[in-house]
Amino acid sequence: MVPKVPAERRDDFFLSIPFQTTGLTGLAVSPDPKHSLTVLYNKILRLLAKMPDDAAYKKYTKEIVDTRIKVVQQAKSIDEMETKIKSGQIEEVIIQAENELLLARKMLNWKPWEPLLKTSPPQQWVWPPAKFTPQN
């Protein structure tokens, strides 16, 4: 039940109600970001362990995830995590980790570290694809 508040005091009343928001439309506040990120980063690391050591994706992703999981484990506050990770609000970092987990699963399925099934056509990586010759 909402208490009756005089019109001249409504702004003060509603400003005094505690609520949390990220300030980003559609992005809810995470109730436990430390736990969420730890779980996500550990899942990513388990997937990366299944990839060959010389895979570029594994090498660079593992470096980033190792750094971030240390920050999450050592941070005493959410503000400290956001400051050290430098990737926006902690809820945005959680979304990034979720997307990275999805990509890691796809990379494990795609196996980009394996050789090509057939050689690429000659001139495939030449740009522009055709020489431009102006017509008079």
mmCIF file of C-alpha atoms in Angstrom:
data_model
loop_
_atom_site.group_PDB
_atom_site.id
_atom_site.type_symbol
_atom_site.label_atom_id
_atom_site.label_comp_id
_atom_site.label_asym_id
_atom_site.label_seq_id
_atom_site.Cartn_x
_atom_site.Cartn_y
_atom_site.Cartn_z
ATOM 1 C CA MET A 1 0.000 0.000 0.000
ATOM 2 C CA VAL A 2 1.398 3.394 -0.997
ATOM 3 C CA PRO A 3 1.034 5.969 1.779
ATOM 4 C CA LYS A 4 -0.758 9.223 1.001
ATOM 5 C CA VAL A 5 1.831 11.940 0.562
ATOM 6 C CA PRO A 6 1.023 15.623 0.061
ATOM 7 C CA ALA A 7 1.684 16.823 -3.497
ATOM 8 C CA GLU A 8 4.437 19.233 -2.429
ATOM 9 C CA ARG A 9 6.381 16.378 -0.786
ATOM 10 C CA ARG A 10 5.952 13.690 -3.469
ATOM 11 C CA ASP A 11 9.326 14.268 -5.091
ATOM 12 C CA ASP A 12 11.088 13.948 -1.738
ATOM 13 C CA PHE A 13 9.077 10.839 -0.924
ATOM 14 C CA PHE A 14 9.824 9.033 -4.179
ATOM 15 C CA LEU A 15 13.491 9.996 -4.067
ATOM 16 C CA SER A 16 13.724 8.426 -0.615
ATOM 17 C CA ILE A 17 12.519 5.000 -1.827
ATOM 18 C CA PRO A 18 15.583 2.797 -2.186
ATOM 19 C CA PHE A 19 15.871 1.080 -5.538
ATOM 20 C CA GLN A 20 18.687 -0.043 -7.764
ATOM 21 C CA THR A 21 19.115 0.558 -11.440
ATOM 22 C CA THR A 22 21.944 0.294 -13.916
ATOM 23 C CA GLY A 23 20.699 3.363 -15.732
ATOM 24 C CA LEU A 24 20.713 1.290 -18.928
ATOM 25 C CA THR A 25 17.334 0.456 -20.429
ATOM 26 C CA GLY A 26 16.542 -3.237 -20.199
ATOM 27 C CA LEU A 27 19.608 -4.104 -18.127
ATOM 28 C CA ALA A 28 18.679 -5.190 -14.616
ATOM 29 C CA VAL A 29 21.002 -4.949 -11.636
ATOM 30 C CA SER A 30 22.802 -8.220 -10.937
ATOM 31 C CA PRO A 31 22.083 -9.477 -7.413
ATOM 32 C CA ASP A 32 25.484 -11.196 -7.090
ATOM 33 C CA PRO A 33 27.884 -10.154 -9.872
ATOM 34 C CA LYS A 34 30.943 -11.672 -8.195
ATOM 35 C CA HIS A 35 29.360 -15.134 -8.209
ATOM 36 C CA SER A 36 27.976 -14.731 -11.751
ATOM 37 C CA LEU A 37 31.333 -13.700 -13.196
ATOM 38 C CA THR A 38 33.239 -16.416 -11.334
ATOM 39 C CA VAL A 39 30.895 -19.096 -12.689
ATOM 40 C CA LEU A 40 31.020 -17.719 -16.246
ATOM 41 C CA TYR A 41 34.804 -17.313 -16.289
ATOM 42 C CA ASN A 42 35.326 -20.840 -14.928
ATOM 43 C CA LYS A 43 33.044 -22.256 -17.645
ATOM 44 C CA ILE A 44 35.036 -20.378 -20.290
ATOM 45 C CA LEU A 45 38.325 -21.687 -18.868
ATOM 46 C CA ARG A 46 37.015 -25.281 -18.942
ATOM 47 C CA LEU A 47 36.110 -24.871 -22.627
ATOM 48 C CA LEU A 48 39.476 -23.306 -23.416
ATOM 49 C CA ALA A 49 41.224 -26.279 -21.785
ATOM 50 C CA LYS A 50 39.705 -28.504 -24.503
ATOM 51 C CA MET A 51 41.369 -26.450 -27.265
ATOM 52 C CA PRO A 52 44.933 -26.961 -28.510
ATOM 53 C CA ASP A 53 47.565 -24.827 -26.792
ATOM 54 C CA ASP A 54 48.669 -23.233 -30.069
ATOM 55 C CA ALA A 55 45.158 -21.977 -30.930
ATOM 56 C CA ALA A 56 45.252 -18.175 -31.064
ATOM 57 C CA TYR A 57 41.723 -17.867 -29.668
ATOM 58 C CA LYS A 58 42.659 -19.948 -26.631
ATOM 59 C CA LYS A 59 45.872 -18.040 -26.002
ATOM 60 C CA TYR A 60 44.389 -14.549 -26.037
ATOM 61 C CA THR A 61 41.043 -15.376 -24.446
ATOM 62 C CA LYS A 62 42.698 -17.278 -21.597
ATOM 63 C CA GLU A 63 44.942 -14.297 -20.913
ATOM 64 C CA ILE A 64 41.956 -11.942 -20.622
ATOM 65 C CA VAL A 65 39.817 -14.353 -18.583
ATOM 66 C CA ASP A 66 42.673 -15.158 -16.174
ATOM 67 C CA THR A 67 43.231 -11.449 -15.576
ATOM 68 C CA ARG A 68 39.546 -10.741 -15.041
ATOM 69 C CA ILE A 69 38.898 -13.692 -12.744
ATOM 70 C CA LYS A 70 41.768 -12.559 -10.511
ATOM 71 C CA VAL A 71 40.265 -9.074 -10.364
ATOM 72 C CA VAL A 72 36.845 -10.505 -9.472
ATOM 73 C CA GLN A 73 38.270 -12.753 -6.752
ATOM 74 C CA GLN A 74 40.442 -10.044 -5.193
ATOM 75 C CA ALA A 75 38.049 -7.092 -5.441
ATOM 76 C CA LYS A 76 36.318 -6.015 -2.278
ATOM 77 C CA SER A 77 33.563 -4.053 -4.013
ATOM 78 C CA ILE A 78 31.706 -3.821 -7.291
ATOM 79 C CA ASP A 79 33.176 -0.366 -7.904
ATOM 80 C CA GLU A 80 36.669 -1.817 -7.580
ATOM 81 C CA MET A 81 35.837 -4.552 -10.118
ATOM 82 C CA GLU A 82 34.425 -2.003 -12.581
ATOM 83 C CA THR A 83 37.451 0.265 -12.176
ATOM 84 C CA LYS A 84 40.008 -2.504 -12.684
ATOM 85 C CA ILE A 85 38.234 -4.311 -15.535
ATOM 86 C CA LYS A 86 37.486 -1.048 -17.387
ATOM 87 C CA SER A 87 34.636 -2.432 -19.505
ATOM 88 C CA GLY A 88 31.667 -0.477 -18.250
ATOM 89 C CA GLN A 89 29.235 -1.402 -15.523
ATOM 90 C CA ILE A 90 29.555 -4.836 -13.954
ATOM 91 C CA GLU A 91 26.280 -5.927 -15.574
ATOM 92 C CA GLU A 92 27.813 -5.113 -18.969
ATOM 93 C CA VAL A 93 30.857 -7.201 -18.036
ATOM 94 C CA ILE A 94 28.520 -10.104 -17.197
ATOM 95 C CA ILE A 95 26.908 -9.800 -20.640
ATOM 96 C CA GLN A 96 30.369 -9.773 -22.240
ATOM 97 C CA ALA A 97 31.281 -12.935 -20.309
ATOM 98 C CA GLU A 98 28.026 -14.628 -21.375
ATOM 99 C CA ASN A 99 28.744 -13.738 -25.007
ATOM 100 C CA GLU A 100 32.325 -14.988 -24.688
ATOM 101 C CA LEU A 101 31.035 -18.290 -23.296
ATOM 102 C CA LEU A 102 28.726 -18.655 -26.313
ATOM 103 C CA LEU A 103 31.597 -17.851 -28.668
ATOM 104 C CA ALA A 104 33.947 -20.308 -26.927
ATOM 105 C CA ARG A 105 31.365 -23.068 -27.412
ATOM 106 C CA LYS A 106 31.066 -22.176 -31.102
ATOM 107 C CA MET A 107 34.844 -22.029 -31.545
ATOM 108 C CA LEU A 108 35.165 -25.496 -30.009
ATOM 109 C CA ASN A 109 32.615 -26.721 -32.552
ATOM 110 C CA TRP A 110 34.120 -24.836 -35.517
ATOM 111 C CA LYS A 111 37.759 -25.818 -34.759
ATOM 112 C CA PRO A 112 39.388 -22.922 -36.627
ATOM 113 C CA TRP A 113 42.841 -24.241 -35.646
ATOM 114 C CA GLU A 114 42.476 -27.228 -37.979
ATOM 115 C CA PRO A 115 43.854 -26.984 -41.526
ATOM 116 C CA LEU A 116 41.555 -25.921 -44.356
ATOM 117 C CA LEU A 117 39.716 -28.678 -46.219
ATOM 118 C CA LYS A 118 41.059 -27.302 -49.499
ATOM 119 C CA THR A 119 43.423 -24.507 -50.415
ATOM 120 C CA SER A 120 42.038 -21.044 -50.844
ATOM 121 C CA PRO A 121 41.717 -19.648 -54.378
ATOM 122 C CA PRO A 122 44.592 -17.524 -55.664
ATOM 123 C CA GLN A 123 44.178 -13.786 -55.138
ATOM 124 C CA GLN A 124 41.503 -14.392 -52.484
ATOM 125 C CA TRP A 125 43.014 -11.864 -50.088
ATOM 126 C CA VAL A 126 43.910 -9.207 -52.676
ATOM 127 C CA TRP A 127 42.052 -5.930 -52.352
ATOM 128 C CA PRO A 128 40.461 -4.400 -54.352
ATOM 129 C CA PRO A 129 39.217 -7.582 -55.999
ATOM 130 C CA ALA A 130 39.711 -6.178 -59.507
ATOM 131 C CA LYS A 131 41.989 -3.489 -60.834
ATOM 132 C CA PHE A 132 40.113 -0.325 -61.629
ATOM 133 C CA THR A 133 40.846 1.010 -65.084
ATOM 134 C CA PRO A 134 39.074 4.269 -65.877
ATOM 135 C CA GLN A 135 37.317 4.458 -69.235
ATOM 136 C CA ASN A 136 37.793 7.635 -71.266
#
